[in-house]
Tab-separated table of C-alpha atoms and ligand atoms in Angstrom:
chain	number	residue	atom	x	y	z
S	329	UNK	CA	0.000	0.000	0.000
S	330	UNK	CA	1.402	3.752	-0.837
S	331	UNK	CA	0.425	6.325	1.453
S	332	UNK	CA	-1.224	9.424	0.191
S	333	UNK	CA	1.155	11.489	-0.419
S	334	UNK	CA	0.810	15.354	1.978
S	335	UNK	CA	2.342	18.258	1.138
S	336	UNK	CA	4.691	18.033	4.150
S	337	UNK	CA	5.236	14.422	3.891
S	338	UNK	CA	8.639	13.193	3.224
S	339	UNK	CA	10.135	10.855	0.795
S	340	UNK	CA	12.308	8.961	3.147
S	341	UNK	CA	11.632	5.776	4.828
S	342	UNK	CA	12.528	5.466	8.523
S	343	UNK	CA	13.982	2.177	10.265
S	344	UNK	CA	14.370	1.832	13.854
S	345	UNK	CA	16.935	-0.110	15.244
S	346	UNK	CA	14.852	-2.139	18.361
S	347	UNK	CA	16.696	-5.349	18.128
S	348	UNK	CA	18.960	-5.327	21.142
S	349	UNK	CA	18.728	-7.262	24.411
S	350	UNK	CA	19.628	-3.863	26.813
S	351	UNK	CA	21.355	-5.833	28.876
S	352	UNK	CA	22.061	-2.760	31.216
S	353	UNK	CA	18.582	-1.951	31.941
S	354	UNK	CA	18.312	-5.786	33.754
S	355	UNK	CA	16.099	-6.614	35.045
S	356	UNK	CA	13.449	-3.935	33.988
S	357	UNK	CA	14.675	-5.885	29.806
S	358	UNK	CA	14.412	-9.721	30.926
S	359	UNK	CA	10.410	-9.620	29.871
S	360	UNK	CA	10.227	-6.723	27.863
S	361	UNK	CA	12.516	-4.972	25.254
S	362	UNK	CA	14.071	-1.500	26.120
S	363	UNK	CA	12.176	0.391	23.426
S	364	UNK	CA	8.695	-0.919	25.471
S	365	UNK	CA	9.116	0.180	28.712
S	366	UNK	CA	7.356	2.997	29.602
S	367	UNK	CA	8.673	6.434	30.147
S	368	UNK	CA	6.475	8.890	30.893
S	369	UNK	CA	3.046	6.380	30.394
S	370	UNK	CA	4.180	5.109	26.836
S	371	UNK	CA	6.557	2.963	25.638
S	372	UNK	CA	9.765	4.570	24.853
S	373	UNK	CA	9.410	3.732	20.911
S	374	UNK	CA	6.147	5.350	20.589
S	375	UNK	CA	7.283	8.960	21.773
S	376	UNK	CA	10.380	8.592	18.676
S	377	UNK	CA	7.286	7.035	16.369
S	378	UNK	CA	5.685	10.360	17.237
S	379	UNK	CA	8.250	12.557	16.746
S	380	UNK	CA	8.717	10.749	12.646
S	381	UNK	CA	5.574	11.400	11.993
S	382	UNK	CA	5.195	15.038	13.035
S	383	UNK	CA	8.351	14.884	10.760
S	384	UNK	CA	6.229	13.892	7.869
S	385	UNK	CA	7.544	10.616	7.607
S	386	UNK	CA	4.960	7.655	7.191
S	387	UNK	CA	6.560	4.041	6.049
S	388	UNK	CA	8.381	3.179	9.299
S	389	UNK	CA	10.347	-0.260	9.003
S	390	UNK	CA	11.477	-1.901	12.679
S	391	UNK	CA	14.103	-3.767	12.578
S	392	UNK	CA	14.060	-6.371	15.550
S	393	UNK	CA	15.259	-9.430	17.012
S	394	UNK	CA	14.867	-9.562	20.561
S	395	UNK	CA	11.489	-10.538	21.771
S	396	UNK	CA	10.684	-9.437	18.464
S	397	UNK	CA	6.968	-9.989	18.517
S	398	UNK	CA	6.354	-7.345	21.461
S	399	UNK	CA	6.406	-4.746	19.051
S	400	UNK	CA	3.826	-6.091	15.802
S	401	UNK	CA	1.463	-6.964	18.793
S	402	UNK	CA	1.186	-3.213	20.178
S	403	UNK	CA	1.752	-1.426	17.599
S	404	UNK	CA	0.400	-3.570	14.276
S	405	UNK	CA	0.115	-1.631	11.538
S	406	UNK	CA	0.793	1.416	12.691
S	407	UNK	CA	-2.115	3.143	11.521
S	408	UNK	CA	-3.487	4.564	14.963
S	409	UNK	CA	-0.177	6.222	15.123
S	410	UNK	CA	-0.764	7.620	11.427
S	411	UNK	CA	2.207	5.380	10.417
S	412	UNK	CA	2.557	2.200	8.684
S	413	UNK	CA	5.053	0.487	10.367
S	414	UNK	CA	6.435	-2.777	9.045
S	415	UNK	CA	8.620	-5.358	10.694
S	416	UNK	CA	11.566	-7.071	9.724
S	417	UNK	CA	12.821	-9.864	12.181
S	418	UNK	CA	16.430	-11.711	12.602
S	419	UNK	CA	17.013	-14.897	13.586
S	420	UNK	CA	19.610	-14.482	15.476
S	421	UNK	CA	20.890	-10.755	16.201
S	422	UNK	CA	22.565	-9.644	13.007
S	423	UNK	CA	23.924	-6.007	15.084
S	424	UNK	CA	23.496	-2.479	14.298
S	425	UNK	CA	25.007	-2.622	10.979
S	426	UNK	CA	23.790	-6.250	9.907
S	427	UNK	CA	20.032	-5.041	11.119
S	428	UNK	CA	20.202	-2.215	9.065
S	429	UNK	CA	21.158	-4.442	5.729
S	430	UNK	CA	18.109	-6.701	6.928
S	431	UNK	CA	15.554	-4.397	6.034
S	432	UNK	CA	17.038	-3.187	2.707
S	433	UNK	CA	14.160	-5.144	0.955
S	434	UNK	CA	11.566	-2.943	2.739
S	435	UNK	CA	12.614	0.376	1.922
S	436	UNK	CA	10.338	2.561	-0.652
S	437	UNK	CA	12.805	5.683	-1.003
S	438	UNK	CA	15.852	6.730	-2.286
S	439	UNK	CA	16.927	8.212	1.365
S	440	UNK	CA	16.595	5.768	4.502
S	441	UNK	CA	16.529	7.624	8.556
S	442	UNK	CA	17.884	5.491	10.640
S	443	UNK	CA	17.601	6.000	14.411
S	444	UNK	CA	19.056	3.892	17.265
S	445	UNK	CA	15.891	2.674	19.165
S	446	UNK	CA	17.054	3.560	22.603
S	447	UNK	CA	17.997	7.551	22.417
S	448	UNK	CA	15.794	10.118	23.374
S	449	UNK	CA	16.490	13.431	21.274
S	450	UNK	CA	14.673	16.718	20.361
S	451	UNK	CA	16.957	17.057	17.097
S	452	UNK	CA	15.563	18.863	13.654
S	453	UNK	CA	14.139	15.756	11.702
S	454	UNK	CA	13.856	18.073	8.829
S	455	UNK	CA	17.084	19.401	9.254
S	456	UNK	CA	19.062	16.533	9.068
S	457	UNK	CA	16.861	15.763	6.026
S	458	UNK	CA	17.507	18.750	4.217
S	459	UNK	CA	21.202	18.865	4.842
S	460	UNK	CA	21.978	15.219	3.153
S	461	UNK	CA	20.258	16.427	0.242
S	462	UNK	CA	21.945	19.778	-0.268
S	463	UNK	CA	25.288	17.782	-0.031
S	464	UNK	CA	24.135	15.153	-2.263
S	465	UNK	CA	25.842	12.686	0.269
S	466	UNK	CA	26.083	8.564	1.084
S	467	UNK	CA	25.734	9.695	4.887
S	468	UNK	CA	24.990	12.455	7.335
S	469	UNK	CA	25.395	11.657	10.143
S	470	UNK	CA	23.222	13.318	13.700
S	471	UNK	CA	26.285	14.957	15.697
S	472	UNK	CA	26.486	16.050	19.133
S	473	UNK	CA	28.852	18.363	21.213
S	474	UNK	CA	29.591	16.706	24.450
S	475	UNK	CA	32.110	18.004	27.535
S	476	UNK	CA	33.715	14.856	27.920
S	477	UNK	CA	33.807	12.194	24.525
S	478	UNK	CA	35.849	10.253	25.564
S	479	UNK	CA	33.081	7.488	26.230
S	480	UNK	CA	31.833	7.576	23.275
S	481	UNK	CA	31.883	7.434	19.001
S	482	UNK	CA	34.134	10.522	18.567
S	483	UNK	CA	33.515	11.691	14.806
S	484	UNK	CA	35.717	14.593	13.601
S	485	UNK	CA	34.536	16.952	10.590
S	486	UNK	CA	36.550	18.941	7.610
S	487	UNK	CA	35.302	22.496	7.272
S	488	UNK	CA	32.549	21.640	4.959
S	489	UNK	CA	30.953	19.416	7.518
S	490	UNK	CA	32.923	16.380	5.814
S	491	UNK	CA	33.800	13.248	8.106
S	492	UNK	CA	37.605	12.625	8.256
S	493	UNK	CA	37.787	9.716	11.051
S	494	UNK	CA	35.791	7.531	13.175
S	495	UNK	CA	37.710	7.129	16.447
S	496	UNK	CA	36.148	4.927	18.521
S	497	UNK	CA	36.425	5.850	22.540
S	498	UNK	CA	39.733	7.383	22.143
S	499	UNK	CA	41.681	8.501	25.595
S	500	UNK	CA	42.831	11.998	23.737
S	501	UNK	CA	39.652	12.541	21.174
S	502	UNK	CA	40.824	15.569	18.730
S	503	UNK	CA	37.228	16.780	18.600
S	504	UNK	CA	34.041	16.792	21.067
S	505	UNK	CA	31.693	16.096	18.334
S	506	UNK	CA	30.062	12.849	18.623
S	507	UNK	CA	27.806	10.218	17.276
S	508	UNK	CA	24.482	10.531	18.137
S	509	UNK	CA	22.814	7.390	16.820
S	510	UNK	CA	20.753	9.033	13.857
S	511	UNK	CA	21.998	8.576	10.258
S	512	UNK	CA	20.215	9.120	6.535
S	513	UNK	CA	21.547	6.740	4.183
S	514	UNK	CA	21.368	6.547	0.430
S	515	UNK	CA	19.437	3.240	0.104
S	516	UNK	CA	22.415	2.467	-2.315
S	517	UNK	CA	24.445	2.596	0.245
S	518	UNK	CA	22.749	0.344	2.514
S	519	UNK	CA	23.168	-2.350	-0.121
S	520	UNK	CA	26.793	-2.599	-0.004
S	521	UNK	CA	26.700	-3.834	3.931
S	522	UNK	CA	26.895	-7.530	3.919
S	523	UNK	CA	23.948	-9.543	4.171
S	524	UNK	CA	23.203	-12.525	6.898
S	525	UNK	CA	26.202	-11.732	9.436
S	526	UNK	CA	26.945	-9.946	12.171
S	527	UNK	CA	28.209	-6.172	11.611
S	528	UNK	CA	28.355	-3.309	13.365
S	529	UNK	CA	27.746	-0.191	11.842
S	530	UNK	CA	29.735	2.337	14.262
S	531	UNK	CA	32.953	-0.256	13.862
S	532	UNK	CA	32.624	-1.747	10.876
S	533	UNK	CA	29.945	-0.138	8.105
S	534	UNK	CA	31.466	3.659	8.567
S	535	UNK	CA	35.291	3.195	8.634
S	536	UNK	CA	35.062	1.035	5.442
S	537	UNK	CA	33.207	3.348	4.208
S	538	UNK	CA	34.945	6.578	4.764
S	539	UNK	CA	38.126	4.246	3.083
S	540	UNK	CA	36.275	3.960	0.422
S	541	UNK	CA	35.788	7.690	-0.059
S	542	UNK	CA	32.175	7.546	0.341
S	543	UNK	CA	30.637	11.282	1.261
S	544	UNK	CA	30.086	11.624	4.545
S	545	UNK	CA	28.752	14.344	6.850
S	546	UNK	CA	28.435	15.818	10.120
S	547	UNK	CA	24.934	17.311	10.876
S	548	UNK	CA	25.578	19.053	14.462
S	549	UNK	CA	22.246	19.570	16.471
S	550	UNK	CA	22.885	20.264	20.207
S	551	UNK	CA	19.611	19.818	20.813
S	552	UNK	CA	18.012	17.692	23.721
S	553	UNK	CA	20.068	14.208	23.612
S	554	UNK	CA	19.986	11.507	25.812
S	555	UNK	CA	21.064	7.494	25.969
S	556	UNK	CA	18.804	5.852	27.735
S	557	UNK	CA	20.756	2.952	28.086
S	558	UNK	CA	21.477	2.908	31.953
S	559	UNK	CA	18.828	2.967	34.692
S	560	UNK	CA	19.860	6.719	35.822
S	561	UNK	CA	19.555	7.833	32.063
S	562	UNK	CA	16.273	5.776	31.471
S	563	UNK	CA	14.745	7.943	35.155
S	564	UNK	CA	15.827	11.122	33.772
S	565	UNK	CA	14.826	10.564	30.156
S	566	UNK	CA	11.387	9.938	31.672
S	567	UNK	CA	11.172	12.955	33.837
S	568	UNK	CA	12.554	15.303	31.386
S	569	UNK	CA	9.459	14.069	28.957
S	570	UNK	CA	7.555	14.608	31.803
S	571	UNK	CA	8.860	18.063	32.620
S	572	UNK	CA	8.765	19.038	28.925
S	573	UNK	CA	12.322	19.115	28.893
S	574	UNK	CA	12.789	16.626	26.201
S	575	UNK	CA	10.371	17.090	23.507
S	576	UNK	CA	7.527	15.022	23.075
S	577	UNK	CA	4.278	15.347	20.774
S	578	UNK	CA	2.499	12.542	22.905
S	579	UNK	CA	2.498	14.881	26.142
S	580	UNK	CA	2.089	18.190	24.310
S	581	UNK	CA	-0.333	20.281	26.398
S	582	UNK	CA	0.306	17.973	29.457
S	583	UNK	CA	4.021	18.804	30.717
S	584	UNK	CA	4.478	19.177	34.531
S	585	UNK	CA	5.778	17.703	38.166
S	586	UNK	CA	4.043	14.457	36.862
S	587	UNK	CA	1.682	12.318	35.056
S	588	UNK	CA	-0.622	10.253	36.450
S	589	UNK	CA	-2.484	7.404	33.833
S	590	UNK	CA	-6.683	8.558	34.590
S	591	UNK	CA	-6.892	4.847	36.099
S	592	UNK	CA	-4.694	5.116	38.419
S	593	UNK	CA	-5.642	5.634	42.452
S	594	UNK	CA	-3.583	8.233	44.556
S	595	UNK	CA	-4.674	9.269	47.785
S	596	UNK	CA	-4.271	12.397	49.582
S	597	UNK	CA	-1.099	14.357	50.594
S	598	UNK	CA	0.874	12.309	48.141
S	599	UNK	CA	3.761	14.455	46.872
S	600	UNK	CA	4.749	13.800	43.005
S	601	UNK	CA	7.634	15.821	41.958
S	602	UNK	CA	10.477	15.917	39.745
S	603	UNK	CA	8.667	14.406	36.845
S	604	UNK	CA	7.373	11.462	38.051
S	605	UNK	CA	5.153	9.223	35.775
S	606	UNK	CA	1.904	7.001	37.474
S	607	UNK	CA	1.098	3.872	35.181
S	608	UNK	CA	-2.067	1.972	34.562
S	609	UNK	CA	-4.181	1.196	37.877
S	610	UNK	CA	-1.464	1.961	40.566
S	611	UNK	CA	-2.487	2.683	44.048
S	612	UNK	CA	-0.273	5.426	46.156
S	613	UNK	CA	-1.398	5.232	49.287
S	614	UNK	CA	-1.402	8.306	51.790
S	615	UNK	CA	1.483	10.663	52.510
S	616	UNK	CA	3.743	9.275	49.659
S	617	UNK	CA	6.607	11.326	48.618
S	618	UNK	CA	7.833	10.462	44.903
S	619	UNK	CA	10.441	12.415	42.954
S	620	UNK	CA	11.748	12.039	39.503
S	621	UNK	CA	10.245	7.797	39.516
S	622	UNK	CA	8.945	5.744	36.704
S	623	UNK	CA	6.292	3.350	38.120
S	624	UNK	CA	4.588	1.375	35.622
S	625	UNK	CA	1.116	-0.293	35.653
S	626	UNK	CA	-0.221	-2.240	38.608
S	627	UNK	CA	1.964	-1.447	41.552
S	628	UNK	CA	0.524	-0.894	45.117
S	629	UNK	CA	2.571	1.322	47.211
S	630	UNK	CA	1.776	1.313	50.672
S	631	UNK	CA	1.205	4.947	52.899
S	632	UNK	CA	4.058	6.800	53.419
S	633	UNK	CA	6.419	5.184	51.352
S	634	UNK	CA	9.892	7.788	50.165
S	635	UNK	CA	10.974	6.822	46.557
S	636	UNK	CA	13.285	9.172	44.024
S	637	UNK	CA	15.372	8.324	41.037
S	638	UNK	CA	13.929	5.114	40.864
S	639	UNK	CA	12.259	2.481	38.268
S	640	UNK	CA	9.156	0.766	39.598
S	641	UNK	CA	7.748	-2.103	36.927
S	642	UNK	CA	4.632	-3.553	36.975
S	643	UNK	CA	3.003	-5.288	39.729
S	644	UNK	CA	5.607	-4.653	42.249
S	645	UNK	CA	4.380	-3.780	46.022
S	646	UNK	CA	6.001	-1.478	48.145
S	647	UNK	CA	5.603	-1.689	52.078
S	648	UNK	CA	4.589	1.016	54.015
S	649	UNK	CA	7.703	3.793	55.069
S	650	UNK	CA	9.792	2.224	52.488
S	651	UNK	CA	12.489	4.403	51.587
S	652	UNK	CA	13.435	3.623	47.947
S	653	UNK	CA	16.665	5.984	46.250
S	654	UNK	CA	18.510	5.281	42.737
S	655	UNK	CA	17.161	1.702	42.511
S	656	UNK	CA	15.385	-0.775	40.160
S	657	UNK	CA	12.368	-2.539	41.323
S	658	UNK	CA	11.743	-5.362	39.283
S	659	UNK	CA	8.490	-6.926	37.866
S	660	UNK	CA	5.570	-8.503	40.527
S	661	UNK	CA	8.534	-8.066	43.000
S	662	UNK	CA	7.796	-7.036	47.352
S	663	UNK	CA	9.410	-4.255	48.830
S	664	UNK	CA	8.449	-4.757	53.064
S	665	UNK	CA	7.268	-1.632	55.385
S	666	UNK	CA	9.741	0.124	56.360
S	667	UNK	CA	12.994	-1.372	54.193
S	668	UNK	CA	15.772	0.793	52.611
S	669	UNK	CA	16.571	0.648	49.491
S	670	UNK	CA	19.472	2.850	48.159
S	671	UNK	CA	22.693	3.060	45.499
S	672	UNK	CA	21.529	1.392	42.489
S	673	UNK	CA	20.380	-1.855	43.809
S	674	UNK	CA	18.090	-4.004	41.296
S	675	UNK	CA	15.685	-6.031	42.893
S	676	UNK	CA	14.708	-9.094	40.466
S	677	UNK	CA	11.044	-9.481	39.082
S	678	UNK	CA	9.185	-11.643	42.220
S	679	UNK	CA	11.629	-11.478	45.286
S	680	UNK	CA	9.657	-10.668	48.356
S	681	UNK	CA	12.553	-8.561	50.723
S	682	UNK	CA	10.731	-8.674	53.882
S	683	UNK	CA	9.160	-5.661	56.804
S	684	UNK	CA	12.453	-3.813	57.454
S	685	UNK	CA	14.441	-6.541	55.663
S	686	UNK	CA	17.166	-4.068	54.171
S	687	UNK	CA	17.979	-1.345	56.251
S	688	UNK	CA	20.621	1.118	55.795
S	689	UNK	CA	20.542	3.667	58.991
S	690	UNK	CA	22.146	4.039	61.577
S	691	UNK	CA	19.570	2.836	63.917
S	692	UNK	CA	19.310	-0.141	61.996
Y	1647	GTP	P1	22.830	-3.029	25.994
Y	1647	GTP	O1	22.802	-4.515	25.903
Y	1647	GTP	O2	22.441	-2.530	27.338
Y	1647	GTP	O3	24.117	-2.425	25.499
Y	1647	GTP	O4	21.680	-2.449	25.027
Y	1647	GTP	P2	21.364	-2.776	23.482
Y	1647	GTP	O5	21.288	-4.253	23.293
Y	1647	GTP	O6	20.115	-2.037	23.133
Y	1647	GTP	O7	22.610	-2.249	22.671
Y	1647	GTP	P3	22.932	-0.796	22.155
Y	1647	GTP	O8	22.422	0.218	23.141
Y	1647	GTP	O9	24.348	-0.753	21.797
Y	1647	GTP	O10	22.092	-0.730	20.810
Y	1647	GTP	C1	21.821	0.482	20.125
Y	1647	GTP	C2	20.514	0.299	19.353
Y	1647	GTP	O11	20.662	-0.721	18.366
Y	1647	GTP	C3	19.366	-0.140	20.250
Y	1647	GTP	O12	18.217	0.555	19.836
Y	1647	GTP	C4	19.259	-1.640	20.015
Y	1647	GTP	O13	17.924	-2.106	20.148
Y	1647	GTP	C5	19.732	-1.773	18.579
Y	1647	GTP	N1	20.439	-3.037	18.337
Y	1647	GTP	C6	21.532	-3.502	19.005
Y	1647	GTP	N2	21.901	-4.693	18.492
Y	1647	GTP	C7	21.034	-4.996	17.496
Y	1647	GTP	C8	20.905	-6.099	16.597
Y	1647	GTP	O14	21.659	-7.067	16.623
Y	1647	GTP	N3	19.879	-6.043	15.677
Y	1647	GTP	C9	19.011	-4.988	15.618
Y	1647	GTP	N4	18.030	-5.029	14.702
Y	1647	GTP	N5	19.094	-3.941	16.466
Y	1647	GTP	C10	20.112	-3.938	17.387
């Protein structure tokens, strides 16, 4: 099916890289892939899905491979979204590179947008857009300015924006400019990545093609950019949605100290600050204070509980006077009255810690 063509629609396809197993975000990615969790009361995918097709971009291809049949069964054909998203699956996980090569057969366009399914940016769709066609390149490349890139893709630029090395996490990087995950592609282009192994596109697809003299750019934005790879980076990404700090159309209108799903119960006095998020059919019972938190659908948390800079996922119960700080609580799992949770621990999906089982005070 072709999509009827807008006046601001463009002719570029989009494919989203979803197909990794986010092993840092364990335990919260043992059930559920990284692009589904929520943040800020969707799943993390559907806030980029939203922000391609206020770009005017329609045919959305997702290329997947972990739990790979999460994502046809939420989103299906896209269509609610005013997308039509198609899915592409591998076998086994082909990497960045190899995924991208996967879904060659898929693409309707001359110019493909890929995005790395697990970054949370407010960068100029358009404007990357635009620029790859006014340099007629292979490759542009989404830039970023960082203080320190030294963990990181560090990609340094001619003066006309031209890329003259890939250093990958360099001790002495010549440049701050880094990758950010988002690249347009000539569709020729993506054809000359081998098919059916394992590549990586960072390591592998961009240095051979840069030897190959290949033209490719640099497109800095500086705009709102985030990895939400990590736990502390998957909190903030959340709250910063929530705050209206990182763009999002889906909460347009709705930005604040929090957002609470209409089903969910909280009682009174319950402080939620910092841009925390309320899933589907929680309960918060009395005199809660919650800052900066992701709690997904179906947890109870018990009067006068204390929680910030956490993850909460679904079904999890917290005990009354619970103090909860930088942690993970994982699926269905039991936080007792009165425990103390702090310093990134990661409670797995079903352990019960009992009343005052973990305590870290003094008085403990
Ligand atoms: P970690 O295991 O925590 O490093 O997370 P990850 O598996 O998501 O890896 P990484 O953050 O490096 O991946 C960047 C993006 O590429 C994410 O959106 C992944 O879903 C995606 N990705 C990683 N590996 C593959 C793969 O083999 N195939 C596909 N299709 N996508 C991948």
């Amino acid at each position: 099916m072709v999509v009827s063509a807008r006046q601001d629609q463009r002719q570029a396809d989009a494919v989203i890289l979803v197909g990794g197993r986010g092993t840092r975000l364990r335990p919260l990615t043992i059930g559920t892939p990284k692009p589904m969790l929520p943040t800020a009361n969707a799943p993390f995918l559907q806030h980029l899905l939203a922000r391609i097709q206020a770009a005017g971009i329609t045919h959305v291809v997702l290329s997947t491979s972990f739990k790979a049949e999460v994502f046809e069964e939420y989103f299906g054909d896209g269509a609610d979204l005013g997308l039509e998203i198609e899915y592409v699956v591998e076998e086994t996980a082909l990497g960045t590179g190899g995924g991208i090569r996967n879904v060659y057969d898929k693409l309707r366009f001359d110019t493909a947008m890929v995005f790395n399914g697990d970054v949370l940016s407010g960068m100029d769709l358009g404007g990357i857009l635009d620029a790859h066609a006014a340099k007629d390149a292979d490759v542009t490349m989404h830039l970023l300015n960082v203080a320190d890139p030294r963990a990181f893709g560090c990609v340094p630029t001619d003066g006309d924006g031209r890329v003259s090395a890939f250093l990958e996490k360099v001790e002495d990087p010549p440049t701050n400019q880094i990758n950010a995950g988002c690249y347009v592609f000539k569709r020729e282009v993506i054809a000359t990545i081998p098919e059916n192994r394992v590549v990586s596109v960072e390591r592998e697809t961009f240095p051979r093609l840069l030897e190959d003299g290949a033209r490719i750019f640099g497109h800095v934005d500086n705009s709102y950019w985030r990895d939400m790879g990590r736990p502390e980076d998957f909190v903030r990404g959340s709250s910063d949605i929530v705050r209206g700090i990182a763009p999002s159309p889906l909460l347009t209108g709705r930005t604040g100290e929090s957002i609470v799903d209409p089903s969910a119960g909280v009682a009174g006095g319950v402080l939620l600050l910092s841009g925390t998020s309320v899933g589907r059919g929680t309960e918060i019972g009395a005199g809660c204070r919650i800052d900066g938190t992701v709690i997904f659908d179906g947890v109870t948390i018990e009067p006068g509980a204390v929680i910030s800079n956490s993850i909460i996922a679904s079904g999890a119960h917290i005990g009354a006077n619970a103090h909860i700080e930088n942690c993970v609580v994982g699926e269905g799992a039991t936080i007792g009255a009165r425990c103390e949770l702090q310093s990134g621990m990661r409670v797995f999906p079903g352990v019960n810690i009992p009343d005052a089982g973990i305590r870290f005070s003094s008085d403990a």
